[in-house]
mmCIF file with all atom_site columns, C-alpha atoms in Angstrom:
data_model
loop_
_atom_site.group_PDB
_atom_site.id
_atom_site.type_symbol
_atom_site.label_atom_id
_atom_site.label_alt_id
_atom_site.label_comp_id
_atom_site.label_asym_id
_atom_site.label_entity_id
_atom_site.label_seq_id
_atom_site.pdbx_PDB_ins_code
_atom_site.Cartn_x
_atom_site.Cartn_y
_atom_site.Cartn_z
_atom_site.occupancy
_atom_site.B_iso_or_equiv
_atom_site.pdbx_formal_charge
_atom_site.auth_seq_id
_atom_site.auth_comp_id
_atom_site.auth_asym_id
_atom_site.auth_atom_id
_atom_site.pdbx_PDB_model_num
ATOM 1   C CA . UNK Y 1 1   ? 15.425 204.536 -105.103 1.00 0.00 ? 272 UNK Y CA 1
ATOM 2   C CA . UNK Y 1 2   ? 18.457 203.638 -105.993 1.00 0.00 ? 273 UNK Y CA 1
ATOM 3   C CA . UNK Y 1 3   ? 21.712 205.365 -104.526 1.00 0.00 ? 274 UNK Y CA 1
ATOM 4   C CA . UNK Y 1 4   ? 24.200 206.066 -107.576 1.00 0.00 ? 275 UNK Y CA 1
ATOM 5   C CA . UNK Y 1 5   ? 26.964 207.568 -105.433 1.00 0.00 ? 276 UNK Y CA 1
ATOM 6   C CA . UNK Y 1 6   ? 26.806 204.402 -102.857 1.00 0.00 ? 277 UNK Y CA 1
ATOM 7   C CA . UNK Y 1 7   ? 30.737 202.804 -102.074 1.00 0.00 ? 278 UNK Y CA 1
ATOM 8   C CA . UNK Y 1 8   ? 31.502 199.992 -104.257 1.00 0.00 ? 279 UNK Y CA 1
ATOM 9   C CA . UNK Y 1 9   ? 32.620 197.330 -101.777 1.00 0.00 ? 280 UNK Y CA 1
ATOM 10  C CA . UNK Y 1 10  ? 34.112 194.384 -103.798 1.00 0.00 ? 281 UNK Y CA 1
ATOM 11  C CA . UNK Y 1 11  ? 33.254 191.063 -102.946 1.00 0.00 ? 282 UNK Y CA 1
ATOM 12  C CA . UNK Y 1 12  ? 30.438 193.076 -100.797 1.00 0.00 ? 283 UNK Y CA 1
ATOM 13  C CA . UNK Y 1 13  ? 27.977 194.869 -102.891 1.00 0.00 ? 284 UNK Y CA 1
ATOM 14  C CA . UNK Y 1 14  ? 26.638 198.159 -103.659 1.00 0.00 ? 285 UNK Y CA 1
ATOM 15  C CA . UNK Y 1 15  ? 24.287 199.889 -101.139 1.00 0.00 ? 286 UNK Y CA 1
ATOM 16  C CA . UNK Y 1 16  ? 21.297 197.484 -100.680 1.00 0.00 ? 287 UNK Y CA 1
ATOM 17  C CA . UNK Y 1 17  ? 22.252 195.229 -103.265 1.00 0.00 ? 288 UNK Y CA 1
ATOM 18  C CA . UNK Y 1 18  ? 24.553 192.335 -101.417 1.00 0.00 ? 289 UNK Y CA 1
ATOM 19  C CA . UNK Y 1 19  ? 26.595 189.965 -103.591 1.00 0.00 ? 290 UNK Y CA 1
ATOM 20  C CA . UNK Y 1 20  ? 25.520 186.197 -102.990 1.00 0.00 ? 291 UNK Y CA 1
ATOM 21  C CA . UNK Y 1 21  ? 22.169 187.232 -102.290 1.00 0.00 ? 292 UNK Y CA 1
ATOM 22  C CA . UNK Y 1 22  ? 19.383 185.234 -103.705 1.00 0.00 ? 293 UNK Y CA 1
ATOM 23  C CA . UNK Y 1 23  ? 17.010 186.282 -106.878 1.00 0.00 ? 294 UNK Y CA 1
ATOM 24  C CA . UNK Y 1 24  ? 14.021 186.377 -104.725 1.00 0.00 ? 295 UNK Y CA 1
ATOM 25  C CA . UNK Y 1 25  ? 15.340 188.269 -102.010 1.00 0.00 ? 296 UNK Y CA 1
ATOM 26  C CA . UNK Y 1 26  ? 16.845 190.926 -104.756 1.00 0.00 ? 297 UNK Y CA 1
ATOM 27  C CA . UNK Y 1 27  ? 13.086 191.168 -106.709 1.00 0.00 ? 298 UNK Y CA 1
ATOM 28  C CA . UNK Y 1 28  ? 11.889 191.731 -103.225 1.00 0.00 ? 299 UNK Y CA 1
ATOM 29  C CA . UNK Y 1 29  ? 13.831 195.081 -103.039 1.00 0.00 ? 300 UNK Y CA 1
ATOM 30  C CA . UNK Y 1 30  ? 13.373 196.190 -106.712 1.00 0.00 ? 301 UNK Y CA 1
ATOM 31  C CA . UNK Y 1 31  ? 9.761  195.923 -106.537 1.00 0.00 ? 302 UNK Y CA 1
ATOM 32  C CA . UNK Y 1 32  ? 9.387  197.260 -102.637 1.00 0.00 ? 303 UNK Y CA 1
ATOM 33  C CA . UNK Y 1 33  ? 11.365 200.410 -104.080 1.00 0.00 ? 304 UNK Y CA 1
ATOM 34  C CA . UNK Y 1 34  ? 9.667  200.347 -107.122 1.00 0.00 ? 305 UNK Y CA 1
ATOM 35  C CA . UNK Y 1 35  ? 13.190 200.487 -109.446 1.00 0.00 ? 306 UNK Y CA 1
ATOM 36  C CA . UNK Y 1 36  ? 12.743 200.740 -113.154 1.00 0.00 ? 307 UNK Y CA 1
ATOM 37  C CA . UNK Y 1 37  ? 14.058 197.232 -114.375 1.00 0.00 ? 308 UNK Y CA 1
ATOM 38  C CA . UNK Y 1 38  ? 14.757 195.190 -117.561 1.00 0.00 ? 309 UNK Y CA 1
ATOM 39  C CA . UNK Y 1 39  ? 15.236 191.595 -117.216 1.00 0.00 ? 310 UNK Y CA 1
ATOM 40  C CA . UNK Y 1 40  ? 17.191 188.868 -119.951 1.00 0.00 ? 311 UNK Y CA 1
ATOM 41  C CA . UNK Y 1 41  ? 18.482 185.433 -119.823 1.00 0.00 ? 312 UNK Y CA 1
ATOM 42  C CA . UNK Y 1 42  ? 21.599 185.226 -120.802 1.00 0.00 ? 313 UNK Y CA 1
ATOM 43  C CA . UNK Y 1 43  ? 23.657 182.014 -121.874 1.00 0.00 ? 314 UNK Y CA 1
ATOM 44  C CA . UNK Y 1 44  ? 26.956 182.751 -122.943 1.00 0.00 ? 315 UNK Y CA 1
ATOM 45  C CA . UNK Y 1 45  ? 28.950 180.080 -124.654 1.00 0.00 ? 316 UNK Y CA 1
ATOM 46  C CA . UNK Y 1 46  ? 31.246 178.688 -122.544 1.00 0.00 ? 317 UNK Y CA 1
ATOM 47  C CA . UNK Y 1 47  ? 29.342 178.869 -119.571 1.00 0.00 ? 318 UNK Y CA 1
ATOM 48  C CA . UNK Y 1 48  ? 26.202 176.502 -117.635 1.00 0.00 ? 319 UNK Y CA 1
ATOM 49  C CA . UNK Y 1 49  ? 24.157 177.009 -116.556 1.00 0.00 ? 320 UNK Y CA 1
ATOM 50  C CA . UNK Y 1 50  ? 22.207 180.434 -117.962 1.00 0.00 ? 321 UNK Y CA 1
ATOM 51  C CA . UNK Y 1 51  ? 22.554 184.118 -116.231 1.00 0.00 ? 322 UNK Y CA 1
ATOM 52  C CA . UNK Y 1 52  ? 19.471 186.052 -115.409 1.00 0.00 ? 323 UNK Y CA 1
ATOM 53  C CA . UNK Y 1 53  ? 20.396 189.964 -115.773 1.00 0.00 ? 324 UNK Y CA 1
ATOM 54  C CA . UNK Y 1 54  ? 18.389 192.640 -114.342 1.00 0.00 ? 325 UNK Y CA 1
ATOM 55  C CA . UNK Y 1 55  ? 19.740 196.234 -115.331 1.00 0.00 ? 326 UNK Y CA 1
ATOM 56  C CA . UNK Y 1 56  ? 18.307 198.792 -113.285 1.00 0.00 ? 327 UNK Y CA 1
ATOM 57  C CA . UNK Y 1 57  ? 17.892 202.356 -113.894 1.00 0.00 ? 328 UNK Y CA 1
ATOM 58  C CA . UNK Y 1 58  ? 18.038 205.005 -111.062 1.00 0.00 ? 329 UNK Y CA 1
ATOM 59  C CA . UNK Y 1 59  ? 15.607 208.497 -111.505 1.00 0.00 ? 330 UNK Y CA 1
ATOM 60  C CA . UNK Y 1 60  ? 17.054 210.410 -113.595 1.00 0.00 ? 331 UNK Y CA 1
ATOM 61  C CA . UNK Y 1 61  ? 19.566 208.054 -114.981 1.00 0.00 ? 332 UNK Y CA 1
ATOM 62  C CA . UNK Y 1 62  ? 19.969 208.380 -119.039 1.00 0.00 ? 333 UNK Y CA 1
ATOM 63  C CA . UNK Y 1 63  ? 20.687 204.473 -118.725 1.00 0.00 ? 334 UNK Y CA 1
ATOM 64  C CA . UNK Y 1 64  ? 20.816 201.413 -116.767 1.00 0.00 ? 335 UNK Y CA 1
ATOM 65  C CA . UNK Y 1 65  ? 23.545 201.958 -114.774 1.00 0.00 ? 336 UNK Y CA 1
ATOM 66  C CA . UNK Y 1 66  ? 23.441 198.770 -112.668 1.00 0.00 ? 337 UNK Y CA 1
ATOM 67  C CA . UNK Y 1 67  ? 23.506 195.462 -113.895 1.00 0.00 ? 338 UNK Y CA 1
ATOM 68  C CA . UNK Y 1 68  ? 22.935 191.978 -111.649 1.00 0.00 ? 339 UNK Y CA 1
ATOM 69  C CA . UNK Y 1 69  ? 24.155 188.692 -112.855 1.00 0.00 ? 340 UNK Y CA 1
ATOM 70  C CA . UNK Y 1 70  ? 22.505 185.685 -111.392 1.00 0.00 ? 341 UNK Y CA 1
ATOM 71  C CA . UNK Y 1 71  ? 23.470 182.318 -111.948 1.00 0.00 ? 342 UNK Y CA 1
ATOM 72  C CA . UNK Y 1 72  ? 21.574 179.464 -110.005 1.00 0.00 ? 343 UNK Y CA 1
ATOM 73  C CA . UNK Y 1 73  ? 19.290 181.676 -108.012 1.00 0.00 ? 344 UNK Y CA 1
ATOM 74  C CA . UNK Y 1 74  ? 22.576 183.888 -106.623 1.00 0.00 ? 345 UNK Y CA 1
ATOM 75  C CA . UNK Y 1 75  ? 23.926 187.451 -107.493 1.00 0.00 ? 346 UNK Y CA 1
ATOM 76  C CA . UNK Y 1 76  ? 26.906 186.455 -108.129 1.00 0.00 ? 347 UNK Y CA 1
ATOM 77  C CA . UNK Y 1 77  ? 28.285 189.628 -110.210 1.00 0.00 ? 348 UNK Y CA 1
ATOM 78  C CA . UNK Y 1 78  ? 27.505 193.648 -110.208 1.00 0.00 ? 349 UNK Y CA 1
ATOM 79  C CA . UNK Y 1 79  ? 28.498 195.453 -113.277 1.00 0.00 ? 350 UNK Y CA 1
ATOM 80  C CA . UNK Y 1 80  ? 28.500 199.668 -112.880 1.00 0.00 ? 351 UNK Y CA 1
ATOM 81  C CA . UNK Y 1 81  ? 28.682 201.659 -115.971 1.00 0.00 ? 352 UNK Y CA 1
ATOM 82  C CA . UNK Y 1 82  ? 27.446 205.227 -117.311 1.00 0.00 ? 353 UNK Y CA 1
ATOM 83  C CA . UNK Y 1 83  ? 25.745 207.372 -114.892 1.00 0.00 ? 354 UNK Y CA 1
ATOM 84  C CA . UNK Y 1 84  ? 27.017 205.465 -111.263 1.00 0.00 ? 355 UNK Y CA 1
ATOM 85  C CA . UNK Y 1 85  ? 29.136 207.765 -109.496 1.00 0.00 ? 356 UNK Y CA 1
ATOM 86  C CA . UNK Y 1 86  ? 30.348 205.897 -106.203 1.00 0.00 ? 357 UNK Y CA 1
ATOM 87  C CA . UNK Y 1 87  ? 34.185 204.645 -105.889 1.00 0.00 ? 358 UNK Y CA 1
ATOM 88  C CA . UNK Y 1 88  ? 35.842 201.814 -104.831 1.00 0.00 ? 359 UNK Y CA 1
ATOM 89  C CA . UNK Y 1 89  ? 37.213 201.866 -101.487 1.00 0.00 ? 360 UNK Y CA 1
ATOM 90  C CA . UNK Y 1 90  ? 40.581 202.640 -103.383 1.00 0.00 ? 361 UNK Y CA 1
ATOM 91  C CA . UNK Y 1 91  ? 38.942 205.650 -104.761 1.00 0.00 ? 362 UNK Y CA 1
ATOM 92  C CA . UNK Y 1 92  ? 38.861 204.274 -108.114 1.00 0.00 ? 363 UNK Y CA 1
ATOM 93  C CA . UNK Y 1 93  ? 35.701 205.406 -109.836 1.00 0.00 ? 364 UNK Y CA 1
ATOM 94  C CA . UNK Y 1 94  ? 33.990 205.773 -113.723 1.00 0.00 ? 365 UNK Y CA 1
ATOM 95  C CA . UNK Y 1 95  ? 35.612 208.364 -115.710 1.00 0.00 ? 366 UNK Y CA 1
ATOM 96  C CA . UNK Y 1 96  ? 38.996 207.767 -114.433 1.00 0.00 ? 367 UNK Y CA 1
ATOM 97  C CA . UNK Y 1 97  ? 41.852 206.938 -116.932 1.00 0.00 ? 368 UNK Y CA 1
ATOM 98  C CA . UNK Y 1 98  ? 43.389 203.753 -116.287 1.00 0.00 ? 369 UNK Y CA 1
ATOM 99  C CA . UNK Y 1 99  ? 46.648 204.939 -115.748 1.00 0.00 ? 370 UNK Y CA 1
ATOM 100 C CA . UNK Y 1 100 ? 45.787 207.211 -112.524 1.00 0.00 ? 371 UNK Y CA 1
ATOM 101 C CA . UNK Y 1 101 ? 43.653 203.977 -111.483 1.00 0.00 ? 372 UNK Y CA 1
ATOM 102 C CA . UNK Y 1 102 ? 46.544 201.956 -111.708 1.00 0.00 ? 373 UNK Y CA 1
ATOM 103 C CA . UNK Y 1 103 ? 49.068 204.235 -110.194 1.00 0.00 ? 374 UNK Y CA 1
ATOM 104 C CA . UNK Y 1 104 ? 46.119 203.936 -106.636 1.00 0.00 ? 375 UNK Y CA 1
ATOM 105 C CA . UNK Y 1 105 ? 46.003 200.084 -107.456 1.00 0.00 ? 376 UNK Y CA 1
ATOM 106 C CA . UNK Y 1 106 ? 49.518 198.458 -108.613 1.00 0.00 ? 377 UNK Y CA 1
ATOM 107 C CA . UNK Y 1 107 ? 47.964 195.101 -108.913 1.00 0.00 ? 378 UNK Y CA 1
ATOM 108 C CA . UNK Y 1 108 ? 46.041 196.062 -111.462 1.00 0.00 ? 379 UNK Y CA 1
ATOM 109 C CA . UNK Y 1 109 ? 47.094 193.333 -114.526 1.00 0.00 ? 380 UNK Y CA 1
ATOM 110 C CA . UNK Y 1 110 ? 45.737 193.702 -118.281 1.00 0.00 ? 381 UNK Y CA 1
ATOM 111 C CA . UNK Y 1 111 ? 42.823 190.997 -119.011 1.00 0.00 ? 382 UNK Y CA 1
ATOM 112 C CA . UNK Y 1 112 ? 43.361 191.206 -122.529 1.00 0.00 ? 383 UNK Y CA 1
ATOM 113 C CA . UNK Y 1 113 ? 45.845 191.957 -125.365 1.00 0.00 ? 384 UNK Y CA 1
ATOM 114 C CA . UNK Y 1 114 ? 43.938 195.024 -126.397 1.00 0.00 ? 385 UNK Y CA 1
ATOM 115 C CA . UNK Y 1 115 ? 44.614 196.160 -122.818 1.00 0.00 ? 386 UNK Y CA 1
ATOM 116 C CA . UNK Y 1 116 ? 40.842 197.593 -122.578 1.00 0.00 ? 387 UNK Y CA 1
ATOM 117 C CA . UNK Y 1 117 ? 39.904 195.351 -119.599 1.00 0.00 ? 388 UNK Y CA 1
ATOM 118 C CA . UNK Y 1 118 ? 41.938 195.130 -116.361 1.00 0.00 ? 389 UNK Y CA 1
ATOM 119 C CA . UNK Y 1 119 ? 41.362 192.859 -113.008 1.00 0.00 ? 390 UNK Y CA 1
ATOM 120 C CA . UNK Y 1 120 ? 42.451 193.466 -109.822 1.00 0.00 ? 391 UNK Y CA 1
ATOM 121 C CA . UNK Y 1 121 ? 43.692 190.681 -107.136 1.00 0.00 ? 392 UNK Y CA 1
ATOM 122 C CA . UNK Y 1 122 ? 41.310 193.003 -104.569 1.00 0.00 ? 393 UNK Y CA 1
ATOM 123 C CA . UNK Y 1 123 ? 38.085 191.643 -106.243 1.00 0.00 ? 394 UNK Y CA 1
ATOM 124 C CA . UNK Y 1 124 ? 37.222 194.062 -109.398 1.00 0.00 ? 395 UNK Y CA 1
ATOM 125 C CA . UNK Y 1 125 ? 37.590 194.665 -112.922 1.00 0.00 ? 396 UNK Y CA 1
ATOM 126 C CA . UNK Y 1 126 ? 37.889 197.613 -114.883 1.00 0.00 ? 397 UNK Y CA 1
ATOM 127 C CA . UNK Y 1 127 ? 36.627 198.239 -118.541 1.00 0.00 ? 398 UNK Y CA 1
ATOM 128 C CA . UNK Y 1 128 ? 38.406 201.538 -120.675 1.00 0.00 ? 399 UNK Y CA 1
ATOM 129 C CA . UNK Y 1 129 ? 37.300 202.695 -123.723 1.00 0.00 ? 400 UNK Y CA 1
ATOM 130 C CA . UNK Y 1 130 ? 38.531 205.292 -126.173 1.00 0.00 ? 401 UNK Y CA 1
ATOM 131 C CA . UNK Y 1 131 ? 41.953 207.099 -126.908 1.00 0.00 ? 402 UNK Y CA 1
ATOM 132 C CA . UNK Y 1 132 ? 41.439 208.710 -123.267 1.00 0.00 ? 403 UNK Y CA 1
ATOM 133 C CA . UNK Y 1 133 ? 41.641 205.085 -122.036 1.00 0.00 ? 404 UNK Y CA 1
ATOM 134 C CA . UNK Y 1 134 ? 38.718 206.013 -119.439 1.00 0.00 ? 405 UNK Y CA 1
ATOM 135 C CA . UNK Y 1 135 ? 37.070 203.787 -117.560 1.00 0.00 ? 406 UNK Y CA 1
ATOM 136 C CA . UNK Y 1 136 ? 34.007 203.249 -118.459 1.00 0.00 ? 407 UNK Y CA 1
ATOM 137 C CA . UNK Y 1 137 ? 32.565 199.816 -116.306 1.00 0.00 ? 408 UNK Y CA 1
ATOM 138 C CA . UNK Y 1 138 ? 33.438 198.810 -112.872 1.00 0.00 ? 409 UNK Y CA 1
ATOM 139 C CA . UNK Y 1 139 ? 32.124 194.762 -111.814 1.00 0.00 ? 410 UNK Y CA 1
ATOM 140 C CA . UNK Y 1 140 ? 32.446 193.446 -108.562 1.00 0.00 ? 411 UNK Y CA 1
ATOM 141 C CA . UNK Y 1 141 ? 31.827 189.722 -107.879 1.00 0.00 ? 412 UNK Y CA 1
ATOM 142 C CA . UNK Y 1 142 ? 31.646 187.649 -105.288 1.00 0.00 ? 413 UNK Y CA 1
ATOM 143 C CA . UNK Y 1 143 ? 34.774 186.466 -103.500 1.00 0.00 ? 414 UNK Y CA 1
ATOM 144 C CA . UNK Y 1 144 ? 34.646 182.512 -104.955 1.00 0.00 ? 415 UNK Y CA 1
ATOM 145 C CA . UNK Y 1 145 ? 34.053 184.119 -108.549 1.00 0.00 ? 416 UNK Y CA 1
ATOM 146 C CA . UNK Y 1 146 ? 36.980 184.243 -110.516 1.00 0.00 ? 417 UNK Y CA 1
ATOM 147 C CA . UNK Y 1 147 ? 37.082 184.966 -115.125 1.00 0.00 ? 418 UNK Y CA 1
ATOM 148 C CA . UNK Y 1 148 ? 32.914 184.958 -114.497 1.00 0.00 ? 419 UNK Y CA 1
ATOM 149 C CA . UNK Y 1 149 ? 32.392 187.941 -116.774 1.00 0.00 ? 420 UNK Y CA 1
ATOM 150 C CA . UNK Y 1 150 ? 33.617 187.781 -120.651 1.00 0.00 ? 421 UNK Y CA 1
#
């Protein structure tokens, strides 16, 4: 089972799932807890070698509201989206708007022009969407990952 209110520790993990750990040791825990999983290979353009995703979905979740990005045999990147309801240690959490997350964090810097996708120097990124500017995906990654996500 998967705990959808667990702290999101950057550079850390989310309850039992540790950044940096390895593939094998992460299918070990999805299938001992018997998580509802989808698997893809990813290759996006600019980077080698390929990503391995797994998106899990908790009971009771309407989606898969964890995603793990492998690259060479490592989780290496944690994306949170729809129905995950745990915070950062900031207190920054889904559903937010951007501008009360970036009142808590002041080192939060715009990622793009559009200004939909913010990073933080503390080890996250944050995704808004809409007018409402909410935030709609938290990723952590590990500490020696840095511009891994597009």
């Amino acid at each position: 089972m998967i705990d959808l209110t667990a702290p999101i520790v950057p550079h850390k993990g989310i309850g039992i799932f540790n950044l940096d750990a390895s593939y094998d040791e992460i299918k070990a825990l999805i299938r001992a807890k018997n998580i509802p999983h989808v698997e893809e290979t990813a290759s996006p353009t600019d980077m080698n070698p390929p990503w391995t995703i797994i998106a899990l979905r908790a009971d009771g979740a309407r989606f898969e509201s964890i995603e793990l990005f492998f690259v060479e045999g490592r989780l290496f990147q944690i994306c949170l989206s729809e129905d995950f309801k745990g915070a950062l240690p900031n207190g920054i959490r889904l559903g937010m708007n951007i501008d009360a997350a970036r009142a808590i964090d002041e080192r939060l810097r715009p990622r793009d022009d559009a200004e939909e996708i913010y990073e933080s120097a503390d080890g996250y990124r944050l995704e808004t969407f809409g007018r409402r500017r909410e935030i709609v995906e938290i990723t952590i990654f590990v500490e020696s990952s840095v511009d891994t996500c597009p």
